[in-house]
Short mmCIF file of C-alpha atoms and ligand atoms in Angstrom, two decimals:
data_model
loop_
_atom_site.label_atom_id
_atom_site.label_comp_id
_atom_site.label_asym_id
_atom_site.label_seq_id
_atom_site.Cartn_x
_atom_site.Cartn_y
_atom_site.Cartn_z
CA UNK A 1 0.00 0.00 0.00
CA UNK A 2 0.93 3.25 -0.92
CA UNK A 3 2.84 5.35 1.81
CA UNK A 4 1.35 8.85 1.40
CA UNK A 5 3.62 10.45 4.06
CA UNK A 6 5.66 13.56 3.73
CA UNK A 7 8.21 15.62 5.46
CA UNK A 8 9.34 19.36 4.85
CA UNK A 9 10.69 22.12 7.01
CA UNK A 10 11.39 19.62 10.05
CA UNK A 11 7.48 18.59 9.92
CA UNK A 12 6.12 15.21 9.11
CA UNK A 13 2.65 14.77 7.67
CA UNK A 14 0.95 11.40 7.17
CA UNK A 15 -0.55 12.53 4.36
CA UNK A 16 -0.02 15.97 2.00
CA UNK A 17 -4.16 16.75 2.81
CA UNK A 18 -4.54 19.52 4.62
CA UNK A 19 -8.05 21.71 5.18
CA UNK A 20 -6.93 25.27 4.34
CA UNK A 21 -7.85 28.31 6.94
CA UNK A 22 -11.41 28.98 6.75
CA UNK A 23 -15.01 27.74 8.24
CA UNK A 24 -13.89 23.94 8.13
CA UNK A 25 -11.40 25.00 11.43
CA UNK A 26 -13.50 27.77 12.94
CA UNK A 27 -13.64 25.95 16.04
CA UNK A 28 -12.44 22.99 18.69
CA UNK A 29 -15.38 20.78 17.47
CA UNK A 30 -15.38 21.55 13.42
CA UNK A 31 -11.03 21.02 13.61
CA UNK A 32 -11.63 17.74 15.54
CA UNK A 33 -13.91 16.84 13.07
CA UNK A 34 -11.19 17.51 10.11
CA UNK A 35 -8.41 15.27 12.10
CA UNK A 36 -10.65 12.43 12.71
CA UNK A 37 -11.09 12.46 8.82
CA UNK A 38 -7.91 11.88 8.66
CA UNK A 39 -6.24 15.08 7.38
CA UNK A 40 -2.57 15.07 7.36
CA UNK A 41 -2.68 18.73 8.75
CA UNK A 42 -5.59 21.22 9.48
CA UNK A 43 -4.62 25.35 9.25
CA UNK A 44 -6.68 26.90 11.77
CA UNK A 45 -9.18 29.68 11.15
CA UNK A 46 -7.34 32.95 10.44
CA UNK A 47 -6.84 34.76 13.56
CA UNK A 48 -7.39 38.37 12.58
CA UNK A 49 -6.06 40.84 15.79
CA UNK A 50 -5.93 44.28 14.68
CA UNK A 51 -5.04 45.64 18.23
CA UNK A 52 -3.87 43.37 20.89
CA UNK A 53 -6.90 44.69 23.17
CA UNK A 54 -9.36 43.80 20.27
CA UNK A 55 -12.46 42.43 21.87
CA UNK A 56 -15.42 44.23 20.20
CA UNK A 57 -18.67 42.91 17.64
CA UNK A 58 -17.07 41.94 14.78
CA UNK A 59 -19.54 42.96 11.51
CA UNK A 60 -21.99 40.40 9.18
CA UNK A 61 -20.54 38.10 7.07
CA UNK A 62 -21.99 36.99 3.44
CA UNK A 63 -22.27 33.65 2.03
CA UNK A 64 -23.45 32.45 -0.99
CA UNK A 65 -22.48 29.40 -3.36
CA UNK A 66 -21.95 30.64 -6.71
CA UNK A 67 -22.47 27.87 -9.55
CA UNK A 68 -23.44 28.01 -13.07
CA UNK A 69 -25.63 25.15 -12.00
CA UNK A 70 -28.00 24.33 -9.09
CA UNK A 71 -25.99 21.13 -8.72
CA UNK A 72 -22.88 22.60 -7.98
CA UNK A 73 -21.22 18.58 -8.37
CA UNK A 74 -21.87 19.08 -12.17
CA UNK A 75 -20.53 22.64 -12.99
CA UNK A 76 -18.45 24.51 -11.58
CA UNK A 77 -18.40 26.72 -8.49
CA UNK A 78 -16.93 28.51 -6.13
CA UNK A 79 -17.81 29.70 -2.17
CA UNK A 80 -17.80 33.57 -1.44
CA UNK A 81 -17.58 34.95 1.65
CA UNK A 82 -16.82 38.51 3.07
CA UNK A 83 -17.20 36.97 6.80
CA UNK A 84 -14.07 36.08 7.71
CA UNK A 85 -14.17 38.80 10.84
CA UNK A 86 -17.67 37.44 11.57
CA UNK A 87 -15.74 33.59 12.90
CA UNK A 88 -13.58 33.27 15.21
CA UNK A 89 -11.57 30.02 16.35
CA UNK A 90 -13.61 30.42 19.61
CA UNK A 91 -16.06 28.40 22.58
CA UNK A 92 -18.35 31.43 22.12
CA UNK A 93 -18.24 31.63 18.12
CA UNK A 94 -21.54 29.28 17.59
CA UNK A 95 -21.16 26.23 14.59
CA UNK A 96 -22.15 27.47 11.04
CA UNK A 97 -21.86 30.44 8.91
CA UNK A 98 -23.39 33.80 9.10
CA UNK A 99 -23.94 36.15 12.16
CA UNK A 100 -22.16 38.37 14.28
CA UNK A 101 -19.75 37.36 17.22
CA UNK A 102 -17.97 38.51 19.98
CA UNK A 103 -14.53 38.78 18.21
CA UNK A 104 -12.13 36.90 21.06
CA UNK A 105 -9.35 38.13 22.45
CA UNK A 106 -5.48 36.97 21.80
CA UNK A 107 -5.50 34.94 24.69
CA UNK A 108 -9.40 33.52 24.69
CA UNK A 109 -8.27 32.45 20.83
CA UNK A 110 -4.84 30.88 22.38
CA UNK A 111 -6.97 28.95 24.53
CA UNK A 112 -9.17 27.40 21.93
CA UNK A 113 -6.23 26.71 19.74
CA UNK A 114 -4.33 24.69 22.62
CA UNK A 115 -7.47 22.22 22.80
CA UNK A 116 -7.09 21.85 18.76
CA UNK A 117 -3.34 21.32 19.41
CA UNK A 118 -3.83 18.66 22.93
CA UNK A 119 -6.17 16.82 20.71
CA UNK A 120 -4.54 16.61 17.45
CA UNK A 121 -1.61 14.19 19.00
CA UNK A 122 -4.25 11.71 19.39
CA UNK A 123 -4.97 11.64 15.64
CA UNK A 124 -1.59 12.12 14.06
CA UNK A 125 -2.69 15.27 12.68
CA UNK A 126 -0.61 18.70 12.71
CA UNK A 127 -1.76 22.03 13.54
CA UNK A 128 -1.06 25.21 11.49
CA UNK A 129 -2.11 28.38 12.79
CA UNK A 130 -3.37 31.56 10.78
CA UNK A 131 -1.83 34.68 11.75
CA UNK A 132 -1.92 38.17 10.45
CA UNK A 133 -4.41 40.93 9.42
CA UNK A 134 -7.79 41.05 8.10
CA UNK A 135 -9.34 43.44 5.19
CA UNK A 136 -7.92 47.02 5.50
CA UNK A 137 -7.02 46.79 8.90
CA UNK A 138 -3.21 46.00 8.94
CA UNK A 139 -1.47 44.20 11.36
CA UNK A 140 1.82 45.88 13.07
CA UNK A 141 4.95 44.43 14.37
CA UNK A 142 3.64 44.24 17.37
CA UNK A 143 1.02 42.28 16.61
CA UNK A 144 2.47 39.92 14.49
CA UNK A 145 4.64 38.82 17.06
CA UNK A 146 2.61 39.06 20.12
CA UNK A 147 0.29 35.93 17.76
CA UNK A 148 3.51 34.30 16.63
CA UNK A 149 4.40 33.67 20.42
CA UNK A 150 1.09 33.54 21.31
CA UNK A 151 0.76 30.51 18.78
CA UNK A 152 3.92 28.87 19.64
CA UNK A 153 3.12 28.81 23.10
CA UNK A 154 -0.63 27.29 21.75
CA UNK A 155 2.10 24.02 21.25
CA UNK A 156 0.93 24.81 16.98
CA UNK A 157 3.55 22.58 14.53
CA UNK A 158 3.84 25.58 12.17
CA UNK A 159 2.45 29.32 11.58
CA UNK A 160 0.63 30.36 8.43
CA UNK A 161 0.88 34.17 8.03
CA UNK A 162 -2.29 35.60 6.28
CA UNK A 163 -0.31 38.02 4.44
CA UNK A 164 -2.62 37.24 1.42
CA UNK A 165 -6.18 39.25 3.23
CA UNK A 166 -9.25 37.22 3.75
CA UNK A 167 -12.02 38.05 2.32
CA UNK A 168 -9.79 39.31 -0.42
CA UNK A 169 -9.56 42.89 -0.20
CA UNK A 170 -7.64 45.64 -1.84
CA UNK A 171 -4.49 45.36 0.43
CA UNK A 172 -3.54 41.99 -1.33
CA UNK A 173 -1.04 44.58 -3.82
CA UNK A 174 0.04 45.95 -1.29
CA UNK A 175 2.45 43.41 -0.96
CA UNK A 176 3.53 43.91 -4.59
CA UNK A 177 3.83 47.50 -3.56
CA UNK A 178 5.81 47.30 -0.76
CA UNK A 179 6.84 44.28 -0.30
CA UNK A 180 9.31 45.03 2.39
CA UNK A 181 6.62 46.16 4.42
CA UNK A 182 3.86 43.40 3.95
CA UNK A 183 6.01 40.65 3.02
CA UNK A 184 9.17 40.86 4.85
CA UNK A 185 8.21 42.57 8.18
CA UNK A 186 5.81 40.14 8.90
CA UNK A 187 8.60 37.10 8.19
CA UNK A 188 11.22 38.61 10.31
CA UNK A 189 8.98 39.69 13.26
CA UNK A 190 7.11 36.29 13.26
CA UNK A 191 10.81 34.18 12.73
CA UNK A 192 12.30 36.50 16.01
CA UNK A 193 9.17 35.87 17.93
CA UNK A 194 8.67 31.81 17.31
CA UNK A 195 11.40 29.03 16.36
CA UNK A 196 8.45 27.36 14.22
CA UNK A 197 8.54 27.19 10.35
CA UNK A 198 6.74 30.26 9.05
CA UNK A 199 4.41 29.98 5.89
CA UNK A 200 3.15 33.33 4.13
CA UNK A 201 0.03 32.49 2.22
CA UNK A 202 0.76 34.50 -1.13
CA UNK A 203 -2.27 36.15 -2.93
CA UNK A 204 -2.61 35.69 -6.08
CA UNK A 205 -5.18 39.02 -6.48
CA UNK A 206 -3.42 42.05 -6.85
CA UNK A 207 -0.26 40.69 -6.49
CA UNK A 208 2.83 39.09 -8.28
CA UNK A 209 2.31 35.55 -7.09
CA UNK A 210 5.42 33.49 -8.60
CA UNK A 211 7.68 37.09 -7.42
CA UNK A 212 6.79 37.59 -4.36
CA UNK A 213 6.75 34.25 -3.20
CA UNK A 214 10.57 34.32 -4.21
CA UNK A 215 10.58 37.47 -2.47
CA UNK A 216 9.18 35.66 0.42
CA UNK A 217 11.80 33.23 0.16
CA UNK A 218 14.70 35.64 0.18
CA UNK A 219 13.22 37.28 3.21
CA UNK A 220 13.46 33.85 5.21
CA UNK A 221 10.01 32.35 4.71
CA UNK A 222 9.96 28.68 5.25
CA UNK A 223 7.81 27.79 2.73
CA UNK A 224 5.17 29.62 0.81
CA UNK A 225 1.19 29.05 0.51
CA UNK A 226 -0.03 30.08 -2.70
CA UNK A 227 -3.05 31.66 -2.34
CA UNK A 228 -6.00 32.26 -0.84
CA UNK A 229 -9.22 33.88 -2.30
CA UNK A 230 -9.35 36.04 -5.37
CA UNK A 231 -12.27 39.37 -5.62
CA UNK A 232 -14.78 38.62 -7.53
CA UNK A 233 -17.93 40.40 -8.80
CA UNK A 234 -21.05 37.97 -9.55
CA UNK A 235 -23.46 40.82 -10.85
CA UNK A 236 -26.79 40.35 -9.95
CA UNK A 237 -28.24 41.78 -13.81
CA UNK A 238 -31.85 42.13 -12.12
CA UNK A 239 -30.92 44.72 -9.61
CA UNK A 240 -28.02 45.94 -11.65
CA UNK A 241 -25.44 45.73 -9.09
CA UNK A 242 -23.12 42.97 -6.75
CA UNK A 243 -25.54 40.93 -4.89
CA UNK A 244 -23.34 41.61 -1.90
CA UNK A 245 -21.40 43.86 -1.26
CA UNK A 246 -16.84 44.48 -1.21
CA UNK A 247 -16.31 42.15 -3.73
CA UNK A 248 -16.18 38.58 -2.17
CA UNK A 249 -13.69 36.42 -1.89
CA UNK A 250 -13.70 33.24 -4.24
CA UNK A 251 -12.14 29.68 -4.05
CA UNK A 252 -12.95 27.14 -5.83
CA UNK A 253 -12.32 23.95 -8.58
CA UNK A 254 -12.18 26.87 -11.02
CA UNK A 255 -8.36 27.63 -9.69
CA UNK A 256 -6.97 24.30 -10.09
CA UNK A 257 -5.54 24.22 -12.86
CA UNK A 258 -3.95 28.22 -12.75
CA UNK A 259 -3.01 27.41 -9.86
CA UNK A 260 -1.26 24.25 -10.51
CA UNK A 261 0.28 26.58 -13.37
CA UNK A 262 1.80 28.84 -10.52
CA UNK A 263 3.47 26.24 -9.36
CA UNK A 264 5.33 24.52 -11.88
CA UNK A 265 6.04 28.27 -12.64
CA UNK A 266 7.43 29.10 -9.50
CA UNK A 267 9.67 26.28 -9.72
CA UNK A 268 11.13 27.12 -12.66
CA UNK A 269 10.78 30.49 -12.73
CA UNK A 270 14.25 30.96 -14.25
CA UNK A 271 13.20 28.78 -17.28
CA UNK A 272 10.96 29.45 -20.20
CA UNK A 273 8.06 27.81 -20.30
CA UNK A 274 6.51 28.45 -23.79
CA UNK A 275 7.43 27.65 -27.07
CA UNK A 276 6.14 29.64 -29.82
CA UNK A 277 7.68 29.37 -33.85
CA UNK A 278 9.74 26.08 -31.97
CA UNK A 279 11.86 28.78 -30.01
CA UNK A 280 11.63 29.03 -26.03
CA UNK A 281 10.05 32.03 -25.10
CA UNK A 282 9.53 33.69 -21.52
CA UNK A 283 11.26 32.94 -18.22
CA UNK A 284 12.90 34.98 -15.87
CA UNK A 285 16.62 35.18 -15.36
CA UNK A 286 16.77 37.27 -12.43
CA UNK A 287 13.99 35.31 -11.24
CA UNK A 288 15.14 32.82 -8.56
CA UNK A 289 13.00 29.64 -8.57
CA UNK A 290 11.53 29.22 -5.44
CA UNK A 291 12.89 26.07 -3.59
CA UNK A 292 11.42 26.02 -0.43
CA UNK A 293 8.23 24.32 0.34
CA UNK A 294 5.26 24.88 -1.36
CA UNK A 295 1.97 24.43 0.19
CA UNK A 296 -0.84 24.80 -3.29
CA UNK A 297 -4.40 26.29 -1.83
CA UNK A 298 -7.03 26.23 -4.63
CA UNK A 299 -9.67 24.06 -6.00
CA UNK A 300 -8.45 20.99 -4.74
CA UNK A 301 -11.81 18.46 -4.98
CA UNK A 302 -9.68 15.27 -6.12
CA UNK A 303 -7.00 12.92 -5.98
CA UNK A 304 -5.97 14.30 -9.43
CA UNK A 305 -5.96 17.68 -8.10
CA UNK A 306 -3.40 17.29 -4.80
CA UNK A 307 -1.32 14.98 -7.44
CA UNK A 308 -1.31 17.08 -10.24
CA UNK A 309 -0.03 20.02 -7.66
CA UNK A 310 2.79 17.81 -6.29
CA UNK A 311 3.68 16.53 -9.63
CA UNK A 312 3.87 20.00 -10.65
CA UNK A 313 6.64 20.65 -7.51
CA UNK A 314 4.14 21.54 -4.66
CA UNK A 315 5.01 19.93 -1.53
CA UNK A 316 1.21 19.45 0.13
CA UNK A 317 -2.14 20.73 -0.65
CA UNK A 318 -4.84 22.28 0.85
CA UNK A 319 -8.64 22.16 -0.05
CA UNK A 320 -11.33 24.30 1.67
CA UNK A 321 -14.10 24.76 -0.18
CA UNK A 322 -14.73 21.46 -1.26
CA UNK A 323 -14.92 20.14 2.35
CA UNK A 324 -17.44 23.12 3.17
CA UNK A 325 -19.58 21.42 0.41
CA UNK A 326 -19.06 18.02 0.79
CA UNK A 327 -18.35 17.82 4.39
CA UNK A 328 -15.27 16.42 6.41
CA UNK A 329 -15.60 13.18 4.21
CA UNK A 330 -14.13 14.74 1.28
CA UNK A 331 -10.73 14.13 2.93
CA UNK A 332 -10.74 10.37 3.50
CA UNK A 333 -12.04 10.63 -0.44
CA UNK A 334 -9.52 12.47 -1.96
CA UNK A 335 -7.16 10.46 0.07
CA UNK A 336 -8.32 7.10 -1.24
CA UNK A 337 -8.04 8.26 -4.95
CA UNK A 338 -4.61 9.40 -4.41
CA UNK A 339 -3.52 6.23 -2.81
CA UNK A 340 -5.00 4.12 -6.19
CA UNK A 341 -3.23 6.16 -8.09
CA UNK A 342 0.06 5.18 -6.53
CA UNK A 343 -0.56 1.63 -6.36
CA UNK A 344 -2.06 1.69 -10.01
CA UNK A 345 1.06 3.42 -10.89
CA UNK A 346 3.62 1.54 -8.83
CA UNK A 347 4.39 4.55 -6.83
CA UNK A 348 5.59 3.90 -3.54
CA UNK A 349 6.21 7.28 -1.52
CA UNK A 350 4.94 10.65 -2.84
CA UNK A 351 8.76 11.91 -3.38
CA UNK A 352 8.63 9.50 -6.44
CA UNK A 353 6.23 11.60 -8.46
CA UNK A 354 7.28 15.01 -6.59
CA UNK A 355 7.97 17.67 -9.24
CA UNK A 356 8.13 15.16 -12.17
CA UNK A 357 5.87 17.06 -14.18
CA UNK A 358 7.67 18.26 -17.62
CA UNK A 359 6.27 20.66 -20.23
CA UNK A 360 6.03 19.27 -23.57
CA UNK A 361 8.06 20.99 -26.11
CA UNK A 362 6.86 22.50 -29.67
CA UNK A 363 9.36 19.51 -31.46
CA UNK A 364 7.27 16.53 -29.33
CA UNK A 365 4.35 18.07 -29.61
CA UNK A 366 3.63 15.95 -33.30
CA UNK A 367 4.96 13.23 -31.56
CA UNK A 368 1.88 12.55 -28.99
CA UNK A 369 -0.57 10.13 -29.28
CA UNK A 370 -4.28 11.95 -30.53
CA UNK A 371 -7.70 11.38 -29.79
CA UNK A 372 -9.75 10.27 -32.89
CA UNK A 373 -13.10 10.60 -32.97
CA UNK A 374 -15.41 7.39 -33.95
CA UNK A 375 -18.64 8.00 -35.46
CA UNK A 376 -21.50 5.61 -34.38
CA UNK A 377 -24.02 6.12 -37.34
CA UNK A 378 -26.89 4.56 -35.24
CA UNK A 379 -27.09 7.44 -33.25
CA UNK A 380 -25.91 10.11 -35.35
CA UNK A 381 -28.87 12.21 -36.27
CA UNK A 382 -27.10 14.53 -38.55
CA UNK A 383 -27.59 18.01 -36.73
CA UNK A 384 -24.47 19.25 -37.72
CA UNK A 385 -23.05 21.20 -34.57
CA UNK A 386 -19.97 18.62 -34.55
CA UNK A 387 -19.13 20.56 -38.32
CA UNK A 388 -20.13 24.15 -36.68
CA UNK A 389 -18.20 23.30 -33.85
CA UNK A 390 -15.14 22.07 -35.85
CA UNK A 391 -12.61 24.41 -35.86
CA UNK A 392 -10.29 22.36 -37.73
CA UNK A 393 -13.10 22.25 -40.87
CA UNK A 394 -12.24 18.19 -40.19
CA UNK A 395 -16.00 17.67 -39.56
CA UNK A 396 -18.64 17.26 -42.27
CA UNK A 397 -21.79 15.78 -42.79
CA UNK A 398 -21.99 13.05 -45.64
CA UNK A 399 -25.26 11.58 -47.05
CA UNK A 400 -26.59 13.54 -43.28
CA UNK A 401 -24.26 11.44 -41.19
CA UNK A 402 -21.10 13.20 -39.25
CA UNK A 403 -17.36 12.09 -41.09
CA UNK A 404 -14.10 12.72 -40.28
CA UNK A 405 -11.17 13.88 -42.17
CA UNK A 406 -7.91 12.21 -39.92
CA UNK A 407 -6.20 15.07 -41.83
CA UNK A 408 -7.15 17.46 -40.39
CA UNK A 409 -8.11 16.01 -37.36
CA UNK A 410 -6.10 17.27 -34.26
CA UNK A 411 -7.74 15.41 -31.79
CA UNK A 412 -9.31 18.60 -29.97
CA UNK A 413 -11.80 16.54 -28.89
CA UNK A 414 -14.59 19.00 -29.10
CA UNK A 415 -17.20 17.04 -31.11
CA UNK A 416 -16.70 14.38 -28.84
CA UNK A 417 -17.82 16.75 -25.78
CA UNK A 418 -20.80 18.86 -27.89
CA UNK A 419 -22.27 15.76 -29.88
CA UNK A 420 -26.09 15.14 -28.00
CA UNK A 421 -26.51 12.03 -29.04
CA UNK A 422 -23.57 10.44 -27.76
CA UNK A 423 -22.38 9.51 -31.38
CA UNK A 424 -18.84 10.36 -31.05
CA UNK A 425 -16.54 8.04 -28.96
CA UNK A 426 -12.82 8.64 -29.04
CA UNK A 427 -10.04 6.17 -29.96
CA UNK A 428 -6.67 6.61 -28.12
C1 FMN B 1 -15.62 30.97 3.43
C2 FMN B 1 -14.14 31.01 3.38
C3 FMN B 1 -13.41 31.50 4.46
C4 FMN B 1 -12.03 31.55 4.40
N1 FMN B 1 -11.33 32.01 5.47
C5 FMN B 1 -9.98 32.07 5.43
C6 FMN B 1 -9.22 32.50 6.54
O1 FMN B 1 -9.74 32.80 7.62
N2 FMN B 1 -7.87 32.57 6.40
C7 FMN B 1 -7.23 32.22 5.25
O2 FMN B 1 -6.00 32.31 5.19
N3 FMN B 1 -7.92 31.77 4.20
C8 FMN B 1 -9.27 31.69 4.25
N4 FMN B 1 -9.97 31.21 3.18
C9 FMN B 1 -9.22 30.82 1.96
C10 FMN B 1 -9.01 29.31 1.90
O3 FMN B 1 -8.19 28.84 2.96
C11 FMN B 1 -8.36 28.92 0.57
O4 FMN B 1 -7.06 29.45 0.50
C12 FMN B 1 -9.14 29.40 -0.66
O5 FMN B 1 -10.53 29.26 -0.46
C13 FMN B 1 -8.73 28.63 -1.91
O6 FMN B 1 -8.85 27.24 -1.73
P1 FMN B 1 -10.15 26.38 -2.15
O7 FMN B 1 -10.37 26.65 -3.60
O8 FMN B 1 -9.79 24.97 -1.82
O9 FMN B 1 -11.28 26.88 -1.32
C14 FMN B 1 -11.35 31.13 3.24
C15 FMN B 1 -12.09 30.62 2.16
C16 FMN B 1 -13.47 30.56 2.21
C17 FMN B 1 -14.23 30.03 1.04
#
């Protein structure tokens, strides 16, 4: 059986799985939940201290799913929130989303988090906390390090800084703007105040992802966490305006794949990545690739997902909306897929397929194996959108059933996908 264990910055995991910072960890009861699911690590709800005397009503949070479909397991879809100051890691922060709470203090939020940390020795699970500011309100040196010791003293394996804001707000380029500031600062003050490994999470809104994680990197960061939520403005065209308001934050399947991108990216940040007229085009040379750990956040609902971000160099992977959605069994799910995988592909350890992922180049690209597209004419009915849809002009009707010309043919695929009859069928 496939050992899905994995070790970086002095920390072991027993899997790469971990539940990003958000509602799933909003609480003692909703982390335990996530470790007896078997999560290889669980990043606690964002702990958002402006002032270290903070104690007041926090304001109302929005929630809304946001699918092109009422099924959101067929299309896809995202989670927006602007609550993140509305929940609190706290005994007084009730189960569920919505609502105003009593924002705790520093030390009522250190207490909560050493019952998450006492507790997660019992299920092999490691505990990240979520440090750092919130929306506008910017956290100061003091701050930074009063939670980093706070934390550390909270018995936490590791400290996530939010320097990426949740909900996603404006000040995410402010780290592009001054890095030094946003970026750095909050490294150096968090590495001085706690001998744990120190994560930014890198926003990828308003901000120079692949850059400043190098950035972060250069200033001492541990490892990096791209990202967390991105704006976004679902207009309501009824009412003629966002159907709530400051621009919610979004996560979601939707990122997987750009985000995977990042990655491999951030890796190689030195190299070209495209090849256009069979020249290499692109990279970076005064772009170091970033080498310490990274920890993907975004859209992770599969096996495929957390492999494709390893394969593409990432180190572990979190997933937050999906388990909001499909509950705390997601993880024992994704888990299972990625552990068939291995033993379908005779992958022992997860440092076998670890940043194996190569780009194809423009010479190879002739050289890979194409779909072709098999026409069943029992069920074609001749409606012709394979030929509209055809791109290639290697679709045509003959004697009103759909043909293909191989020579043309790229193996795009797209008939396959928009024939309604199911007529099409693809041949390796
Ligand atoms: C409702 C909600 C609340 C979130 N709260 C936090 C938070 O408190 N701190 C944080 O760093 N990220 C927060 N996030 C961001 C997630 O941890 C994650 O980075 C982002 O949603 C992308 O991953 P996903 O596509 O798997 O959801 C939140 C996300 C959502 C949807």
């Amino acid at each position: 059986m496939a050992d899905l264990s994995v070790e970086f910055s002095g920390i072991r995991l027993k899997n790469p799985l971990m539940v990003g910072a958000g509602p799933n960890t909003m609480n003692f009861q909703t982390s335990l939940d996530c470790m007896k699911a078997g999560f290889g690590a669980i990043v606690i709800r964002s702990l958002h201290t402006t002032h270290l005397d903070d104690h007041k009503e926090s304001s109302r949070g929005f929630w809304r799913i946001y699918s092109a479909n009422k099924n959101y397991k067929k299309s896809l879809y995202s989670f927006q929130s602007t609550g993140a100051p509305a929940q609190r890691v706290h005994k007084n922060v009730p189960p569920g989303f919505g609502g105003a709470a009593v924002m705790p203090t520093l030390e009522e939020y250190t207490e909560e988090v050493y019952k998450i940390t006492r507790a997660a020795k019992d299920y092999d699970c490691r505990v990240i906390a979520s440090t750092g500011w919130c929306g506008a309100r910017l956290s100061d040196e003091e701050v930074w390090a009063a939670e980093a010791k706070a934390m550390t003293e909270a018995g936490v394996d590791a400290i996530e800084l939010h320097t990426g804001p949740s909900p996603a707000t404006e000040p995410g380029r402010f780290i592009t703007v001054d890095p030094h500031k946003y970026l750095e600062m909050p490294i150096k003050v968090s590495k001085q105040a706690s001998n744990l490994p120190i994560f930014p999470k890198i926003p990828a809104d308003c901000c120079d992802t692949i850059g400043m994680s190098a950035f972060a990197q250069k200033a001492g960061a541990d490892g990096v966490v791209p990202v967390t939520r991105w704006i976004s403005i679902p207009v309501d065209i009824e009412n003629e305006k966002e159907p709530v308001w400051r621009g919610p934050g979004i996560g979601g399947p939707w990122s997987a794949p750009i985000m995977t991108g990042f990655v491999f990216r951030m890796r190689h940040a030195d190299q070209p990545i495209n090849y256009v007229g069979g020249g290499p085009v692109g990279g970076f040379p005064d772009s170091p690739p970033v080498t310490v750990p990274i920890i993907a956040s975004g859209g992770v609902r599969s096996g495929a997902d957390v492999i494709g971000y390893i394969m593409a160099g990432a180190d572990a992977a979190q997933t937050c909306v999906q388990v909001i959605l499909e509950g705390v069994g997601a993880g024992g799910r994704i888990l299972k897929e990625m552990s068939d995988w291995m033993d379908r592909k005779g992958y022992q350890r997860v440092s076998d397929f670890q940043g194996t992922l190569k780009l194809v180049g423009n010479k190879d690209v002739l050289s890979i194996p194409q779909w072709q597209p098999v026409i069943d004419d029992s069920l074609c009915n001749g409606c012709n959108i394979c030929v509209k849809s055809c791109y290639n002009h290697a679709m045509s009707l003959v004697d009103n059933k759909a043909r293909v010309d191989d020579s043309y043919c790229e193996g795009c695929r797209t008939c396959y996908y928009v024939c309604p009859t199911n007529a099409i069928s693809l041949k390796g």
